[in-house]
GROMACS .gro file of C-alpha atoms in nm:
model
  204
    1MET     CA    1  -0.021  -0.003  -0.013
    2PRO     CA    2   0.134   0.338  -0.073
    3LEU     CA    3   0.252   0.595   0.177
    4ASP     CA    4  -0.050   0.853   0.183
    5GLU     CA    5  -0.084   1.118   0.483
    6LYS     CA    6  -0.473   1.092   0.434
    7ASP     CA    7  -0.467   0.722   0.448
    8PRO     CA    8  -0.546   0.632   0.844
    9PHE     CA    9  -0.398   0.285   0.805
   10GLY     CA   10  -0.118   0.348   0.579
   11ILE     CA   11   0.208   0.115   0.644
   12ASP     CA   12   0.386   0.469   0.761
   13LYS     CA   13   0.184   0.475   1.044
   14MET     CA   14   0.211   0.126   1.182
   15VAL     CA   15   0.593   0.064   1.063
   16PHE     CA   16   0.873   0.261   1.258
   17PHE     CA   17   1.234   0.253   1.257
   18SER     CA   18   1.528   0.363   1.400
   19PRO     CA   19   1.816   0.477   1.375
   20ARG     CA   20   1.714   0.692   1.073
   21GLN     CA   21   2.097   0.813   1.027
   22VAL     CA   22   2.416   0.639   1.114
   23VAL     CA   23   2.768   0.663   1.002
   24ILE     CA   24   2.917   0.354   0.859
   25ARG     CA   25   3.262   0.322   0.818
   26GLY     CA   26   3.422   0.042   0.638
   27ASN     CA   27   3.404  -0.307   0.756
   28GLN     CA   28   3.142  -0.223   0.965
   29HIS     CA   29   2.783  -0.287   1.004
   30GLN     CA   30   2.465  -0.099   1.133
   31LEU     CA   31   2.136  -0.284   1.279
   32VAL     CA   32   1.810  -0.088   1.214
   33ARG     CA   33   1.532  -0.182   1.428
   34LEU     CA   34   1.156  -0.211   1.287
   35SER     CA   35   0.848  -0.191   1.520
   36LEU     CA   36   0.516  -0.279   1.448
   37ARG     CA   37   0.211  -0.099   1.605
   38ARG     CA   38  -0.099  -0.257   1.459
   39PRO     CA   39  -0.400  -0.034   1.514
   40ALA     CA   40  -0.698  -0.177   1.705
   41ASN     CA   41  -0.952  -0.119   1.428
   42LEU     CA   42  -0.677  -0.228   1.135
   43PRO     CA   43  -0.914  -0.375   0.864
   44GLU     CA   44  -0.814  -0.748   0.761
   45GLY     CA   45  -0.594  -0.729   0.419
   46GLU     CA   46  -0.230  -0.677   0.302
   47TYR     CA   47  -0.068  -0.327   0.360
   48ARG     CA   48   0.262  -0.272   0.181
   49GLY     CA   49   0.516   0.005   0.154
   50HIS     CA   50   0.898   0.045   0.111
   51LEU     CA   51   1.223   0.117   0.365
   52THR     CA   52   1.462   0.301   0.139
   53PHE     CA   53   1.820   0.358   0.236
   54THR     CA   54   2.037   0.614   0.077
   55ARG     CA   55   2.414   0.651   0.091
   56LEU     CA   56   2.509   1.022   0.156
   57GLN     CA   57   2.830   1.131   0.054
   58LEU     CA   58   2.970   1.314   0.377
   59ASP     CA   59   3.280   1.517   0.184
   60GLN     CA   60   3.118   1.685  -0.106
   61ARG     CA   61   3.426   1.905  -0.142
   62LYS     CA   62   3.587   1.995  -0.475
   63PRO     CA   63   3.900   1.844  -0.557
   64GLU     CA   64   4.258   2.047  -0.465
   65ALA     CA   65   4.374   2.213  -0.795
   66LYS     CA   66   4.721   2.060  -0.855
   67GLU     CA   67   4.967   2.310  -1.055
   68LYS     CA   68   5.112   2.043  -1.295
   69LEU     CA   69   4.753   1.918  -1.408
   70LYS     CA   70   4.604   2.104  -1.711
   71GLY     CA   71   4.294   2.108  -1.837
   72GLN     CA   72   3.949   2.052  -1.675
   73GLN     CA   73   3.908   1.845  -1.370
   74THR     CA   74   3.558   1.652  -1.291
   75ALA     CA   75   3.476   1.498  -0.949
   76ILE     CA   76   3.185   1.240  -0.925
   77ASN     CA   77   2.999   1.223  -0.588
   78ILE     CA   78   2.768   0.902  -0.611
   79ASN     CA   79   2.458   0.878  -0.341
   80LEU     CA   80   2.340   0.517  -0.365
   81SER     CA   81   1.998   0.378  -0.264
   82PHE     CA   82   1.806   0.084  -0.245
   83SER     CA   83   1.472  -0.022  -0.130
   84ILE     CA   84   1.309  -0.311   0.100
   85PRO     CA   85   0.949  -0.408   0.055
   86VAL     CA   86   0.783  -0.399   0.376
   87ILE     CA   87   0.477  -0.601   0.426
   88VAL     CA   88   0.214  -0.622   0.720
   89ARG     CA   89  -0.069  -0.861   0.706
   90ASN     CA   90  -0.385  -0.868   0.925
   91GLY     CA   91  -0.567  -1.187   0.918
   92THR     CA   92  -0.573  -1.516   0.732
   93ASP     CA   93  -0.612  -1.585   0.363
   94ASP     CA   94  -0.706  -1.954   0.342
   95ASP     CA   95  -0.827  -1.910  -0.025
   96LEU     CA   96  -0.483  -1.789  -0.169
   97LYS     CA   97  -0.438  -1.937  -0.497
   98VAL     CA   98  -0.239  -1.905  -0.812
   99GLU     CA   99  -0.218  -2.079  -1.146
  100LEU     CA  100   0.083  -2.161  -1.370
  101SER     CA  101  -0.079  -2.185  -1.725
  102SER     CA  102  -0.019  -2.161  -2.084
  103PRO     CA  103   0.355  -2.279  -2.083
  104LYS     CA  104   0.509  -2.292  -2.413
  105PHE     CA  105   0.890  -2.285  -2.590
  106GLU     CA  106   0.987  -1.968  -2.746
  107THR     CA  107   1.330  -1.826  -2.871
  108ASP     CA  108   1.509  -1.530  -2.683
  109THR     CA  109   1.647  -1.333  -2.981
  110LYS     CA  110   1.830  -1.105  -2.753
  111ASN     CA  111   2.033  -1.370  -2.615
  112GLU     CA  112   2.181  -1.594  -2.893
  113ASN     CA  113   1.861  -1.731  -2.997
  114ARG     CA  114   1.835  -1.968  -2.638
  115PRO     CA  115   1.563  -2.143  -2.574
  116ILE     CA  116   1.297  -1.989  -2.304
  117ILE     CA  117   0.983  -2.093  -2.177
  118SER     CA  118   0.689  -1.850  -2.122
  119MET     CA  119   0.388  -1.868  -1.896
  120ASP     CA  120   0.124  -1.684  -1.731
  121LEU     CA  121   0.097  -1.655  -1.355
  122THR     CA  122  -0.275  -1.617  -1.267
  123ARG     CA  123  -0.448  -1.524  -0.929
  124VAL     CA  124  -0.726  -1.698  -0.890
  125SER     CA  125  -0.843  -1.642  -0.531
  126GLY     CA  126  -0.743  -1.487  -0.222
  127LYS     CA  127  -0.647  -1.104  -0.098
  128PHE     CA  128  -0.251  -1.141  -0.022
  129SER     CA  129   0.030  -1.160  -0.243
  130THR     CA  130   0.267  -1.451  -0.309
  131TYR     CA  131   0.633  -1.432  -0.317
  132GLY     CA  132   0.877  -1.736  -0.457
  133SER     CA  133   1.074  -1.903  -0.718
  134VAL     CA  134   0.973  -2.076  -1.043
  135LEU     CA  135   1.156  -2.369  -1.115
  136VAL     CA  136   1.196  -2.578  -1.455
  137PHE     CA  137   1.293  -2.933  -1.436
  138TRP     CA  138   1.331  -3.180  -1.738
  139LYS     CA  139   1.318  -3.552  -1.755
  140LYS     CA  140   1.499  -3.705  -2.037
  141PRO     CA  141   1.321  -4.004  -2.220
  142GLY     CA  142   1.396  -4.315  -2.045
  143VAL     CA  143   1.600  -4.158  -1.745
  144GLU     CA  144   1.431  -4.159  -1.412
  145GLU     CA  145   1.609  -3.882  -1.249
  146GLU     CA  146   1.510  -3.510  -1.360
  147GLN     CA  147   1.729  -3.219  -1.424
  148GLN     CA  148   1.660  -2.853  -1.332
  149ILE     CA  149   1.718  -2.641  -1.624
  150ALA     CA  150   1.565  -2.296  -1.514
  151VAL     CA  151   1.513  -2.122  -1.230
  152LEU     CA  152   1.354  -1.751  -1.188
  153ASN     CA  153   1.402  -1.583  -0.845
  154ASN     CA  154   1.182  -1.331  -0.670
  155VAL     CA  155   0.841  -1.382  -0.854
  156SER     CA  156   0.563  -1.220  -0.657
  157LEU     CA  157   0.199  -1.161  -0.735
  158TYR     CA  158   0.021  -0.867  -0.548
  159PRO     CA  159  -0.317  -0.858  -0.497
  160GLU     CA  160  -0.431  -0.586  -0.748
  161ILE     CA  161  -0.244  -0.779  -1.026
  162LYS     CA  162  -0.454  -1.055  -1.197
  163LYS     CA  163  -0.220  -1.192  -1.424
  164ARG     CA  164   0.178  -1.194  -1.481
  165HIS     CA  165   0.344  -1.339  -1.772
  166LEU     CA  166   0.686  -1.448  -1.701
  167LYS     CA  167   0.990  -1.574  -1.945
  168ILE     CA  168   1.229  -1.781  -1.809
  169SER     CA  169   1.608  -1.877  -1.979
  170LEU     CA  170   1.684  -2.270  -2.013
  171LYS     CA  171   2.014  -2.379  -1.911
  172GLU     CA  172   1.985  -2.675  -2.186
  173ASN     CA  173   1.949  -2.599  -2.565
  174LYS     CA  174   1.830  -2.956  -2.676
  175VAL     CA  175   1.509  -2.992  -2.472
  176ASP     CA  176   1.333  -3.140  -2.736
  177ARG     CA  177   1.181  -3.451  -2.614
  178GLY     CA  178   1.057  -3.588  -2.235
  179THR     CA  179   0.877  -3.411  -1.951
  180ILE     CA  180   0.871  -3.080  -1.829
  181ARG     CA  181   0.749  -2.998  -1.459
  182ILE     CA  182   0.716  -2.630  -1.353
  183VAL     CA  183   0.693  -2.553  -0.993
  184TYR     CA  184   0.641  -2.216  -0.852
  185GLN     CA  185   0.728  -2.231  -0.454
  186GLY     CA  186   0.737  -1.982  -0.185
  187LYS     CA  187   1.006  -1.813   0.033
  188TYR     CA  188   1.074  -1.680   0.379
  189GLU     CA  189   0.769  -1.693   0.539
  190SER     CA  190   0.593  -1.929   0.292
  191GLN     CA  191   0.886  -2.157   0.283
  192GLY     CA  192   0.798  -2.483   0.178
  193THR     CA  193   0.465  -2.393   0.002
  194ILE     CA  194   0.399  -2.504  -0.318
  195TRP     CA  195   0.198  -2.223  -0.488
  196ASP     CA  196   0.134  -2.450  -0.793
  197GLU     CA  197   0.294  -2.721  -0.995
  198LYS     CA  198   0.255  -2.816  -1.364
  199ILE     CA  199   0.357  -3.106  -1.553
  200PHE     CA  200   0.372  -3.150  -1.958
  201PRO     CA  201   0.518  -3.369  -2.210
  202VAL     CA  202   0.772  -3.219  -2.459
  203SER     CA  203   0.728  -3.302  -2.853
  204ARG     CA  204   0.897  -3.038  -3.084
   0.00000   0.00000   0.00000
């Protein structure tokens, strides 16, 4: 859920963190503590936001001019930043269900024409988001043990999104016969959950 001052249940009003600014030297680390204060009248659902970290360049001074240096001088100060998603869930979602559908082989023209598998990830029911990895396995004809030939990490499907189209590059170029198994499995709080699994024969 985006930050909104008019929203009484915005995640910025529930999640607090400290410290807000620190100085970290080389090979050092800093622990940032988050605390959740859930309102008593919080409606059931999922509330999302982002915790953004920005690196500030402390020394913004221009480089000292040197007598022997001729021509123009350039100084670059880089301020890096990254965001971490923060999700607060209130209630349970026993009806959460997503499906992998319409898998097919394609060719990645931007990557040496390597084969890829495209598919749709569709929300069937539920009000919470899913998060995890999509793994692709291939079982060759006459071989009992299957081989992992692709993985796509950090795959999420948020409640406001009905469908996502996925493309996964394969590690093998000669997947022409056998059986393909595609698994969408959860990570972190949903570790061990299989959101969906599809098996289909390969004949191309």
